[in-house]
Amino acid sequence: MAVTEHTDQVEKAFQKQDAVFVGAKRVLGKKKGKVVRYSKNVGLGFKTPKSATNGTYIDKKCPFTGNVSIRGRILKGRVISAKMKRTIIIRRDYLHYIKKYKRFEKRHKNIAVHLSPAFTVKEGDVVTIGQCRPLSKTVRFNVLEVDDSSNDIVGNVKKQFRMF
């Protein structure tokens, strides 16, 4: 089973899934079988994407093929930056009530989110994210679903206030 032919080896270290044993010995006359790939269902009503089940990428921080469990909060936000490798920035808009003036003010939070190679996103897309263990200094969430239907934003994506 030659795993190096089927996986994306672009890093210096050999990339492999932890749950799959790649050191199987070859026996003469044995036919080559299908390459074994580990994938799981994250639960909570989210379907595993086909690109996670049938893909060739290796990502240990992916909730579908890696060692990350989703627990805690499920949030929605709009992508404002997809410039980092496997990490995006989403913006969550909300209203804060000021008791003195009996009015609301607009506020927002930016959240760094791990993006699995199973998804492709661009600025302006609405994504559903799930909380997981800390993946880095600032990343504590993982993309679970991408909603492509919200591409009606005109102008600068970063500054527009839109609630979900």
Tab-separated table of C-alpha atoms in Angstrom, residues 23-149:
chain	number	residue	atom	x	y	z
A	23	GLY	CA	3.569	0.048	7.721
A	24	ALA	CA	1.736	-3.076	6.504
A	25	LYS	CA	4.035	-5.646	4.935
A	26	ARG	CA	3.492	-6.568	1.322
A	27	VAL	CA	2.913	-10.210	0.490
A	28	LEU	CA	3.629	-11.701	-2.935
A	29	GLY	CA	0.495	-12.236	-4.952
A	30	LYS	CA	-1.595	-9.956	-2.754
A	31	LYS	CA	-3.746	-7.524	-4.707
A	32	LYS	CA	-3.539	-3.838	-3.942
A	33	GLY	CA	-6.588	-2.822	-1.991
A	34	LYS	CA	-8.245	0.512	-1.528
A	35	VAL	CA	-6.211	3.044	0.421
A	36	VAL	CA	-7.520	3.132	3.980
A	37	ARG	CA	-8.749	6.547	5.114
A	38	TYR	CA	-10.022	7.505	8.560
A	39	SER	CA	-13.066	9.752	8.784
A	40	LYS	CA	-15.754	10.226	11.389
A	41	ASN	CA	-19.092	11.868	12.005
A	42	VAL	CA	-18.807	14.892	14.319
A	43	GLY	CA	-22.446	14.539	15.383
A	44	LEU	CA	-24.785	17.421	16.271
A	45	GLY	CA	-26.570	17.034	12.915
A	46	PHE	CA	-23.565	17.972	10.739
A	47	LYS	CA	-22.835	15.728	7.766
A	48	THR	CA	-19.291	14.681	6.910
A	49	PRO	CA	-18.357	16.276	3.555
A	50	LYS	CA	-17.595	13.967	0.614
A	51	SER	CA	-14.192	15.642	0.214
A	52	ALA	CA	-13.304	14.531	3.768
A	53	THR	CA	-14.331	10.929	3.139
A	54	ASN	CA	-12.900	10.577	-0.377
A	55	GLY	CA	-10.151	13.228	-0.271
A	56	THR	CA	-6.411	12.806	-0.003
A	57	TYR	CA	-5.526	15.650	2.345
A	58	ILE	CA	-3.948	15.086	5.765
A	59	ASP	CA	-5.016	17.449	8.554
A	60	LYS	CA	-4.714	16.445	12.198
A	61	LYS	CA	-6.840	19.430	13.281
A	62	CYS	CA	-9.762	18.584	10.971
A	63	PRO	CA	-12.905	17.588	12.909
A	64	PHE	CA	-13.797	14.974	10.253
A	65	THR	CA	-10.408	13.263	9.689
A	66	GLY	CA	-8.246	14.368	12.623
A	67	ASN	CA	-8.011	14.178	16.388
A	68	VAL	CA	-10.405	17.011	17.314
A	69	SER	CA	-13.808	16.708	18.939
A	70	ILE	CA	-16.476	19.394	18.726
A	71	ARG	CA	-17.998	20.375	22.068
A	72	GLY	CA	-19.378	23.564	23.526
A	73	ARG	CA	-20.707	26.392	21.391
A	74	ILE	CA	-21.970	26.302	17.796
A	75	LEU	CA	-21.816	29.758	16.156
A	76	LYS	CA	-22.317	31.417	12.765
A	77	GLY	CA	-20.215	34.171	11.270
A	78	ARG	CA	-19.147	35.836	8.035
A	79	VAL	CA	-15.666	35.234	6.575
A	80	ILE	CA	-13.671	38.461	6.369
A	81	SER	CA	-10.190	37.055	5.733
A	82	ALA	CA	-8.962	33.800	4.213
A	83	LYS	CA	-5.305	34.752	3.763
A	84	MET	CA	-3.736	32.355	6.268
A	85	LYS	CA	-2.941	28.713	5.644
A	86	ARG	CA	-5.859	26.599	6.950
A	87	THR	CA	-7.077	29.460	9.176
A	88	ILE	CA	-9.745	32.073	8.488
A	89	ILE	CA	-11.069	35.088	10.370
A	90	ILE	CA	-14.815	35.392	10.820
A	91	ARG	CA	-16.799	38.398	12.052
A	92	ARG	CA	-19.756	38.042	14.416
A	93	ASP	CA	-22.044	41.087	14.626
A	94	TYR	CA	-24.371	41.686	17.553
A	95	LEU	CA	-26.340	44.464	19.274
A	96	HIS	CA	-25.525	45.670	22.796
A	97	TYR	CA	-28.237	47.403	24.825
A	98	ILE	CA	-27.419	50.717	26.576
A	99	LYS	CA	-29.801	51.092	29.492
A	100	LYS	CA	-29.290	54.848	29.968
A	101	TYR	CA	-30.344	55.741	26.423
A	102	LYS	CA	-32.712	52.780	25.922
A	103	ARG	CA	-31.069	52.007	22.616
A	104	PHE	CA	-28.813	49.419	21.029
A	105	GLU	CA	-25.300	49.902	19.704
A	106	LYS	CA	-23.606	47.783	17.072
A	107	ARG	CA	-20.662	45.675	18.150
A	108	HIS	CA	-18.615	42.876	16.601
A	109	LYS	CA	-16.035	40.243	17.439
A	110	ASN	CA	-13.452	38.678	15.135
A	111	ILE	CA	-12.735	34.984	15.717
A	112	ALA	CA	-9.857	32.938	14.289
A	113	VAL	CA	-11.155	29.593	12.996
A	114	HIS	CA	-9.391	26.490	11.648
A	115	LEU	CA	-10.481	25.700	8.088
A	116	SER	CA	-10.211	22.079	7.016
A	117	PRO	CA	-9.064	21.452	3.414
A	118	ALA	CA	-12.445	19.736	2.921
A	119	PHE	CA	-13.990	23.209	2.483
A	120	THR	CA	-13.316	26.095	0.123
A	121	VAL	CA	-14.417	29.535	1.286
A	122	LYS	CA	-14.065	33.108	0.109
A	123	GLU	CA	-14.687	36.463	1.749
A	124	GLY	CA	-18.354	37.067	2.416
A	125	ASP	CA	-19.360	33.424	2.904
A	126	VAL	CA	-21.335	32.540	6.028
A	127	VAL	CA	-19.875	29.601	7.953
A	128	THR	CA	-21.052	27.528	10.908
A	129	ILE	CA	-18.297	26.899	13.447
A	130	GLY	CA	-18.006	24.610	16.452
A	131	GLN	CA	-15.916	25.015	19.567
A	132	CYS	CA	-13.095	22.552	20.178
A	133	ARG	CA	-9.945	22.316	22.266
A	134	PRO	CA	-7.318	25.064	21.727
A	135	LEU	CA	-5.561	24.358	18.420
A	136	SER	CA	-3.110	27.265	18.708
A	137	LYS	CA	-2.666	30.492	20.662
A	138	THR	CA	-5.816	32.085	19.198
A	139	VAL	CA	-7.725	29.285	17.445
A	140	ARG	CA	-10.446	27.507	19.429
A	141	PHE	CA	-13.044	26.859	16.717
A	142	ASN	CA	-13.391	24.652	13.619
A	143	VAL	CA	-15.478	25.139	10.463
A	144	LEU	CA	-18.320	22.604	10.293
A	145	GLU	CA	-20.422	23.909	7.397
A	146	VAL	CA	-20.260	26.552	4.655
A	147	ASP	CA	-23.396	28.388	3.501
A	148	ASP	CA	-22.817	29.672	-0.048
A	149	SER	CA	-26.249	31.312	-0.293
